[in-house]
mmCIF file of C-alpha atoms and ligand atoms in Angstrom:
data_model
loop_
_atom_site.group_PDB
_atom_site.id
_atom_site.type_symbol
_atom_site.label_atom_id
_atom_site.label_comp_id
_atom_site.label_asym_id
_atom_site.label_seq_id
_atom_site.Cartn_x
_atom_site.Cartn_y
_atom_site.Cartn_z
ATOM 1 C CA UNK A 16 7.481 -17.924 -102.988
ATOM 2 C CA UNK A 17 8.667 -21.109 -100.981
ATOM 3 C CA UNK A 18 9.438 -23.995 -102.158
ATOM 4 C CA UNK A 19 7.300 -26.927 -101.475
ATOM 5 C CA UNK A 20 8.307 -29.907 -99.381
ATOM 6 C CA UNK A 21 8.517 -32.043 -102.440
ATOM 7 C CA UNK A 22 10.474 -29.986 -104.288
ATOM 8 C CA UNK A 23 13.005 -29.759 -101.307
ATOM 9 C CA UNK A 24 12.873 -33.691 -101.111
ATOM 10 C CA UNK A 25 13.797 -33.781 -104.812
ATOM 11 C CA UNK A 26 16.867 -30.902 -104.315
ATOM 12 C CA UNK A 27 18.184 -33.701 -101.394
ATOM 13 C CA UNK A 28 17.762 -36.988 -103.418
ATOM 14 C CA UNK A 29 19.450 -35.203 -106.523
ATOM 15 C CA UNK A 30 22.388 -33.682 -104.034
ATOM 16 C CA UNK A 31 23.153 -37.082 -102.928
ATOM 17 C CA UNK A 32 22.928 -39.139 -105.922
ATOM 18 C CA UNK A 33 24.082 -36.572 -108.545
ATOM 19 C CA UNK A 34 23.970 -37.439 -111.274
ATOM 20 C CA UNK A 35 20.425 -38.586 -111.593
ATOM 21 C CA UNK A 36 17.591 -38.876 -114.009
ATOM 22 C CA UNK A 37 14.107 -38.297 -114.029
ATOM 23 C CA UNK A 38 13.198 -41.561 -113.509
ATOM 24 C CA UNK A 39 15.350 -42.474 -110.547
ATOM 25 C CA UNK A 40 14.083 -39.238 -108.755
ATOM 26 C CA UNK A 41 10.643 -40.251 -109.326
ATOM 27 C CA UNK A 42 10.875 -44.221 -108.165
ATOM 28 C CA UNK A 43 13.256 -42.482 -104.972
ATOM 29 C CA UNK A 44 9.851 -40.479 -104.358
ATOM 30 C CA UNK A 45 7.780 -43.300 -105.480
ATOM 31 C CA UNK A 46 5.471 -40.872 -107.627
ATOM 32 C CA UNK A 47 5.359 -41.184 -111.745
ATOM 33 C CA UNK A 48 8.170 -39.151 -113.728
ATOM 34 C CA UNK A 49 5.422 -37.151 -114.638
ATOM 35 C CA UNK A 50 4.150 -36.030 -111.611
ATOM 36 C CA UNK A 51 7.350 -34.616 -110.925
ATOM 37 C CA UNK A 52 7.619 -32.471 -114.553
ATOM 38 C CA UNK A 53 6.758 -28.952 -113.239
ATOM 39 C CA UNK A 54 8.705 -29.622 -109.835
ATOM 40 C CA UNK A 55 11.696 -30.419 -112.128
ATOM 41 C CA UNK A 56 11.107 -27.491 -114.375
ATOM 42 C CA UNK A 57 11.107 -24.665 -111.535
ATOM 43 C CA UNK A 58 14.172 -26.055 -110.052
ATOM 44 C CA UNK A 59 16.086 -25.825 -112.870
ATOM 45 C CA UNK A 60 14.676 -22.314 -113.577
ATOM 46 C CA UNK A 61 15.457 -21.009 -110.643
ATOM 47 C CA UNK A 62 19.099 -22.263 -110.975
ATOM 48 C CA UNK A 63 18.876 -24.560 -108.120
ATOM 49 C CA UNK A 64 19.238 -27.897 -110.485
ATOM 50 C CA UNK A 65 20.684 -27.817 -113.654
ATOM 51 C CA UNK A 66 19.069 -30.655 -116.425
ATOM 52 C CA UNK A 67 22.313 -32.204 -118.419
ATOM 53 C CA UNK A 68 21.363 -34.197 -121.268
ATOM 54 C CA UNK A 69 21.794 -37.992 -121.307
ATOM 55 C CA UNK A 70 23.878 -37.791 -117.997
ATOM 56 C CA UNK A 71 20.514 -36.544 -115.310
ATOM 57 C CA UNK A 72 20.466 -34.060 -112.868
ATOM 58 C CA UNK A 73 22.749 -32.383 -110.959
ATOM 59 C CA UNK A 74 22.729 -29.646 -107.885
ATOM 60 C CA UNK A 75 23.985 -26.601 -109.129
ATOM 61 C CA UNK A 76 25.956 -26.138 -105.711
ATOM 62 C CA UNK A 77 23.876 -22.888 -104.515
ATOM 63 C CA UNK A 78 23.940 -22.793 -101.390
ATOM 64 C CA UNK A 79 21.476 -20.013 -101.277
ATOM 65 C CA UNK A 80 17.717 -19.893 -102.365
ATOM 66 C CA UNK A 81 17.574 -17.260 -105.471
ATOM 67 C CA UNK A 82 13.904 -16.858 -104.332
ATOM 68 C CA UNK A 83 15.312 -15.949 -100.235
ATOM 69 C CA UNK A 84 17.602 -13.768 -102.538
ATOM 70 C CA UNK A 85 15.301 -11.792 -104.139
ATOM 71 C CA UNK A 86 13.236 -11.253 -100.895
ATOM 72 C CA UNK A 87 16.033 -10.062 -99.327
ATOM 73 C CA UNK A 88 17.443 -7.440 -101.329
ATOM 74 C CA UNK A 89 14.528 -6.425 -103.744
ATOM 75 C CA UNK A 90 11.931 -6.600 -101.240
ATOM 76 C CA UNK A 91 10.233 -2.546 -101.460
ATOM 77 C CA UNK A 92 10.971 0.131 -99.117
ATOM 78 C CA UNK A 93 7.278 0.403 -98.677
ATOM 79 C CA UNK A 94 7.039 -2.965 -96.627
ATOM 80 C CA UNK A 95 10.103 -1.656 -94.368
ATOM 81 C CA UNK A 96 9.686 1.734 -93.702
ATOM 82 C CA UNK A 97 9.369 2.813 -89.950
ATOM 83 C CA UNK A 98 7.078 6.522 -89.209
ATOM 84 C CA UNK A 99 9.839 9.291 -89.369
ATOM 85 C CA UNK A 100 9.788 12.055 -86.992
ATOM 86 C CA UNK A 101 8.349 15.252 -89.107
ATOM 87 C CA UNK A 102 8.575 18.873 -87.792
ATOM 88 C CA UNK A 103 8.601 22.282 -89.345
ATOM 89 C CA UNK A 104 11.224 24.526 -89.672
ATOM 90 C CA UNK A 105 10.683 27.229 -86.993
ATOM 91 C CA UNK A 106 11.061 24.701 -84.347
ATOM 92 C CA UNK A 107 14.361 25.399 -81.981
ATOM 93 C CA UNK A 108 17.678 23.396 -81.649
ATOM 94 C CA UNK A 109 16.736 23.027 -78.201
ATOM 95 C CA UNK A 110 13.559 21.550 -79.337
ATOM 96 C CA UNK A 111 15.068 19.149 -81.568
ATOM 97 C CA UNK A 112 17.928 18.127 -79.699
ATOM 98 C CA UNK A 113 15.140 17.330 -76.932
ATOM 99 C CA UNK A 114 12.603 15.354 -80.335
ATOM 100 C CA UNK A 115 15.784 13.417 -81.075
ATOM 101 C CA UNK A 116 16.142 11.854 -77.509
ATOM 102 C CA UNK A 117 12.636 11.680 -76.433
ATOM 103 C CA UNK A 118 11.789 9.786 -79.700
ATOM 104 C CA UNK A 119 15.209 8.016 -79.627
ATOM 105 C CA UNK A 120 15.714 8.668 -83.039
ATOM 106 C CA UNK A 121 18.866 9.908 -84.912
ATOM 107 C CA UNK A 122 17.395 12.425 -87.984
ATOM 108 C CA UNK A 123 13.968 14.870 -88.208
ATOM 109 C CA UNK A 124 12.645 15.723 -91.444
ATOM 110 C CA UNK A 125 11.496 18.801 -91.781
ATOM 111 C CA UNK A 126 8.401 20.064 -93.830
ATOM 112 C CA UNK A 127 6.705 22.736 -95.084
ATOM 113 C CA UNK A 128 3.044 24.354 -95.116
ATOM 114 C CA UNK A 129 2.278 21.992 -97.735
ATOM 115 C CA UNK A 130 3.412 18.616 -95.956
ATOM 116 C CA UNK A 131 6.825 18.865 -98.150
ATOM 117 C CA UNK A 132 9.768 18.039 -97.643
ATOM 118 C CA UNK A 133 12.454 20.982 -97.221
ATOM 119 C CA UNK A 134 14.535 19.644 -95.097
ATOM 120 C CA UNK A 135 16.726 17.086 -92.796
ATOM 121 C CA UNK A 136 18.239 17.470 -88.991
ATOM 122 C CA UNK A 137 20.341 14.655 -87.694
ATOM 123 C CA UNK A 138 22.573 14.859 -84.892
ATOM 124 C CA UNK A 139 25.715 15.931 -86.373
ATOM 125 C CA UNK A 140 23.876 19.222 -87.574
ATOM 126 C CA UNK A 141 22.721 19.948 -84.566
ATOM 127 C CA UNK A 142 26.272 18.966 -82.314
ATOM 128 C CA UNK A 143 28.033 21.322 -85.199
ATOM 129 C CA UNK A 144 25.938 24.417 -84.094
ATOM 130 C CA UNK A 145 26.039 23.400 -80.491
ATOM 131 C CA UNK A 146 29.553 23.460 -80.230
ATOM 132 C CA UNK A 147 29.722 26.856 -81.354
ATOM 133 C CA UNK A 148 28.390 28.138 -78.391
ATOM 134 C CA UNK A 149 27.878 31.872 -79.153
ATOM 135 C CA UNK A 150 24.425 31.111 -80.488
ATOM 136 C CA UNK A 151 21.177 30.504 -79.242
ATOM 137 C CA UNK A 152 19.699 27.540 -78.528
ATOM 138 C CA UNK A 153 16.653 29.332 -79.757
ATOM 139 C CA UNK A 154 17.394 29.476 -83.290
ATOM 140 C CA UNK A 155 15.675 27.509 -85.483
ATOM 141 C CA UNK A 156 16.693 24.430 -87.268
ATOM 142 C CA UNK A 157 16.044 26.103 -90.407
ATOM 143 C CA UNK A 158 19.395 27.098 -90.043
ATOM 144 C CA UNK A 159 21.450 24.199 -89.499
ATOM 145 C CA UNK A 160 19.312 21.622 -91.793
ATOM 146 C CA UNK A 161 20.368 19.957 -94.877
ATOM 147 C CA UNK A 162 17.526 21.292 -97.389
ATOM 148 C CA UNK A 163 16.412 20.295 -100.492
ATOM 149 C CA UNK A 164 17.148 20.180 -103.073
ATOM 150 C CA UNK A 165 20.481 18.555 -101.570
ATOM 151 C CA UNK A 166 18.201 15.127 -99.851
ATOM 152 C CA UNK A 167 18.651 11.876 -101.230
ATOM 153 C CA UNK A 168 14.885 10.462 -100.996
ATOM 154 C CA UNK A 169 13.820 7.263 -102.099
ATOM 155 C CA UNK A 170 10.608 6.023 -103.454
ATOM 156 C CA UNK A 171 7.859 3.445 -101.726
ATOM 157 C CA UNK A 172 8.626 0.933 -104.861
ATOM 158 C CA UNK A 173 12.474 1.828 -104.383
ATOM 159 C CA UNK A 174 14.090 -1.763 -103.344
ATOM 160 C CA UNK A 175 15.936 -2.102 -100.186
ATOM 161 C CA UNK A 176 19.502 -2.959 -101.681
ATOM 162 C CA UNK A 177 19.305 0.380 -103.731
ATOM 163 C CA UNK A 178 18.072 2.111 -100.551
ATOM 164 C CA UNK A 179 21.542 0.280 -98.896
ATOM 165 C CA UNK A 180 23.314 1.210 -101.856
ATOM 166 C CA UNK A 181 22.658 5.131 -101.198
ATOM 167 C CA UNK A 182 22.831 5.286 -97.585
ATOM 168 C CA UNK A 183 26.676 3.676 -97.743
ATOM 169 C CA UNK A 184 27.544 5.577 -101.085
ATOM 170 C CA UNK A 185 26.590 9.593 -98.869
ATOM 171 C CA UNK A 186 27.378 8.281 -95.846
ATOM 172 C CA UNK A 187 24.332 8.946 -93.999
ATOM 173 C CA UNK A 188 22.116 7.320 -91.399
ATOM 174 C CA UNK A 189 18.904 7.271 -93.318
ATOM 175 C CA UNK A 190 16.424 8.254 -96.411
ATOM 176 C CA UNK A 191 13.058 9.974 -96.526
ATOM 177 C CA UNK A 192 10.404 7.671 -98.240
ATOM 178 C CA UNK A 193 8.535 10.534 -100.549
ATOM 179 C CA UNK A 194 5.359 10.031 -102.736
ATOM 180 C CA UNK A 195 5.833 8.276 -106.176
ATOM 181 C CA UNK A 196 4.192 11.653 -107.777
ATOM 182 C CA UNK A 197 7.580 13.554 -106.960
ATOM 183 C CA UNK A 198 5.494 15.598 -104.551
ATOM 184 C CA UNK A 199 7.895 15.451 -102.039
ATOM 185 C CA UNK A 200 5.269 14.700 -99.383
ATOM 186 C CA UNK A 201 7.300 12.348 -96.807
ATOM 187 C CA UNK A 202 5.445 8.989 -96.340
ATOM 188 C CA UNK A 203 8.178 6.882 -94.578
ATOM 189 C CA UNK A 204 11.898 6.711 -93.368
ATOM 190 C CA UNK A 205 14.050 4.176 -94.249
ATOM 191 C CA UNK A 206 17.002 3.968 -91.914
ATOM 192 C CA UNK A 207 20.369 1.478 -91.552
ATOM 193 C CA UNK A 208 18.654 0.197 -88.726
ATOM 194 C CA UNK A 209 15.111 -0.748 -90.646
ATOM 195 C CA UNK A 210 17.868 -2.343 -93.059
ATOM 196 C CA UNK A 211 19.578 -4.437 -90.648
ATOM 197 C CA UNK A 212 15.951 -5.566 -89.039
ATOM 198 C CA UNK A 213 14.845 -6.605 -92.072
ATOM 199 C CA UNK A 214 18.156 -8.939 -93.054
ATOM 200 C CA UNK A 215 17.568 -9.977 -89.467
ATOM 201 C CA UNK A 216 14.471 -10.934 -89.235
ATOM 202 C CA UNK A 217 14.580 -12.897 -92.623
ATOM 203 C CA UNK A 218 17.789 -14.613 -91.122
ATOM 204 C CA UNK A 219 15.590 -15.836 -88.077
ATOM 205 C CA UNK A 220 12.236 -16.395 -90.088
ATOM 206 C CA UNK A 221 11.011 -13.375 -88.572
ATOM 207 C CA UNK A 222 11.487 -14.367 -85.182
ATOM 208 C CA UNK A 223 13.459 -11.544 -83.322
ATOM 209 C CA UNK A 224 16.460 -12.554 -81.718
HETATM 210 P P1 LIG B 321 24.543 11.793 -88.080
HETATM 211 O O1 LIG B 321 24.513 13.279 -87.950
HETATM 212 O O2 LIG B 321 23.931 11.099 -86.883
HETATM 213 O O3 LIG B 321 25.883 11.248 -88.484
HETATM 214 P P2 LIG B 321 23.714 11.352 -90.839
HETATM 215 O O4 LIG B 321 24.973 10.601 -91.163
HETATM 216 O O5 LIG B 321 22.425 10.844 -91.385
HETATM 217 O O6 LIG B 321 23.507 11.449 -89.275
HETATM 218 O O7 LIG B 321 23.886 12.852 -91.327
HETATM 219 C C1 LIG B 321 25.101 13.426 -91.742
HETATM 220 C C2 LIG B 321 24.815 14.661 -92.591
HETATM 221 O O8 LIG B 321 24.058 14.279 -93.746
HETATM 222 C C3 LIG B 321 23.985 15.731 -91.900
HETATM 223 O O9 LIG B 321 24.450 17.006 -92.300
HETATM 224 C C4 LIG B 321 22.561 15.518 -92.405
HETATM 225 O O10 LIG B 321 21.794 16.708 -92.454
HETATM 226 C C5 LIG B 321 22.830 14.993 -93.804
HETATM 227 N N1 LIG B 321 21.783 14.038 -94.262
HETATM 228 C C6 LIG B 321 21.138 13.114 -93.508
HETATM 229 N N2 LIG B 321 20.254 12.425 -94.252
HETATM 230 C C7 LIG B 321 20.355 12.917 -95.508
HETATM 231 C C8 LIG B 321 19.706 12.616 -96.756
HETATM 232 N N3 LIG B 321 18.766 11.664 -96.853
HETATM 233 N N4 LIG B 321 20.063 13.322 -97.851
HETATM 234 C C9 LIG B 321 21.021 14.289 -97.765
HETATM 235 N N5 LIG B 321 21.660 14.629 -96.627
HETATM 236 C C10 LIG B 321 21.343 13.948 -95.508
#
């Protein structure tokens, strides 16, 4: 929710004139003191003005929007998640390695005959085996994956700042979205990079830089 032009109009007149009441607001907008009730009302809900008695109105000094606030960190995962890259688990290292560049993408999940999720690949599990270079290239990333039940996942209802929250806590690059029925069937991937988009994008209005 935005706020309406008015209701910015009224945070400005009561920033500059602080502290004001009612009345002087309304003759400032030239509209009745009644008009402006509900405008009054959600701006001191939301924090933005705060309503002392027998002295007026007065900007709370936020210099933030709690609405922008909310938006920003408990928007869901749902409305950020990208496609992830899903494979099964007999496919090689050298097929991966090759997945991860052609699809310029850092992780694979990794599911099973029933569309499950039973594992993750990112690069450092694949680099790790690489570097050992006895083995073949041929071996599949069954054996180098992360598997369950050792993923973090996150729901499509999970919010954004608890999807940060995880990825900075375990140190990794990103989180399989999975079902809300604890299915495990991978519907999304939410990634630092989605993250960083979406604080972007809301920092430009959407616009991309
Ligand atoms: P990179 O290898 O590019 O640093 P990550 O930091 O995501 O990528 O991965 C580091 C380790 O964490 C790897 O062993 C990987 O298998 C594992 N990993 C990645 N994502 C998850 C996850 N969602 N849950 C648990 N382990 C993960």
């Amino acid at each position: 929710m935005d706020l309406t032009e008015r209701q910015k109009h009224i945070i400005n007149i009561v920033k500059e004139n602080e502290p004001i009441s009612a009345d002087m607001i309304a003759s400032h907008l030239e509209l009745s003191k009644s008009t402006l009730r509900s405008d009054l009302a959600v701006l001191s809900m939301i924090g933005i003005l705060e309503a002392r008695p027998k002295v007026g109105y007065i900007y709370s000094g936020l210099n933030f929007n709690p609405l922008m606030h909310d938006e920003l960190y408990n928007a869901s995962v749902e409305s950020i998640m990208k496609s992830p890259l899903i494979v099964t688990q007999d496919m090689t290292i050298q097929d991966a390695v090759t997945h991860l560049f052609m699809y310029d993408s850092g992780s694979l999940y990794v599911t099973d005959d029933k569309s499950e999720l039973v594992g993750v690949v990112s690069r450092k599990d694949l680099l790790r085996f690489l570097l050992n270079g006895s083995q073949s290239d041929e071996t599949p990333i069954a054996v180098v994956m992360t598997r369950m039940p050792n993923i973090l996942v996150v729901y499509p209802d999970s919010t954004v700042i608890a999807a940060a929250r995880l990825l900075q806590l375990h140190e990794i690059d990103s989180l399989p979205v999975v079902e809300n029925d604890h299915s495990n069937k991978v519907i999304g991937k939410i990634s630092k990079t989605s993250i960083i988009s979406h604080y972007l994008n809301f920092d430009t209005g959407g616009s991309i830089l």
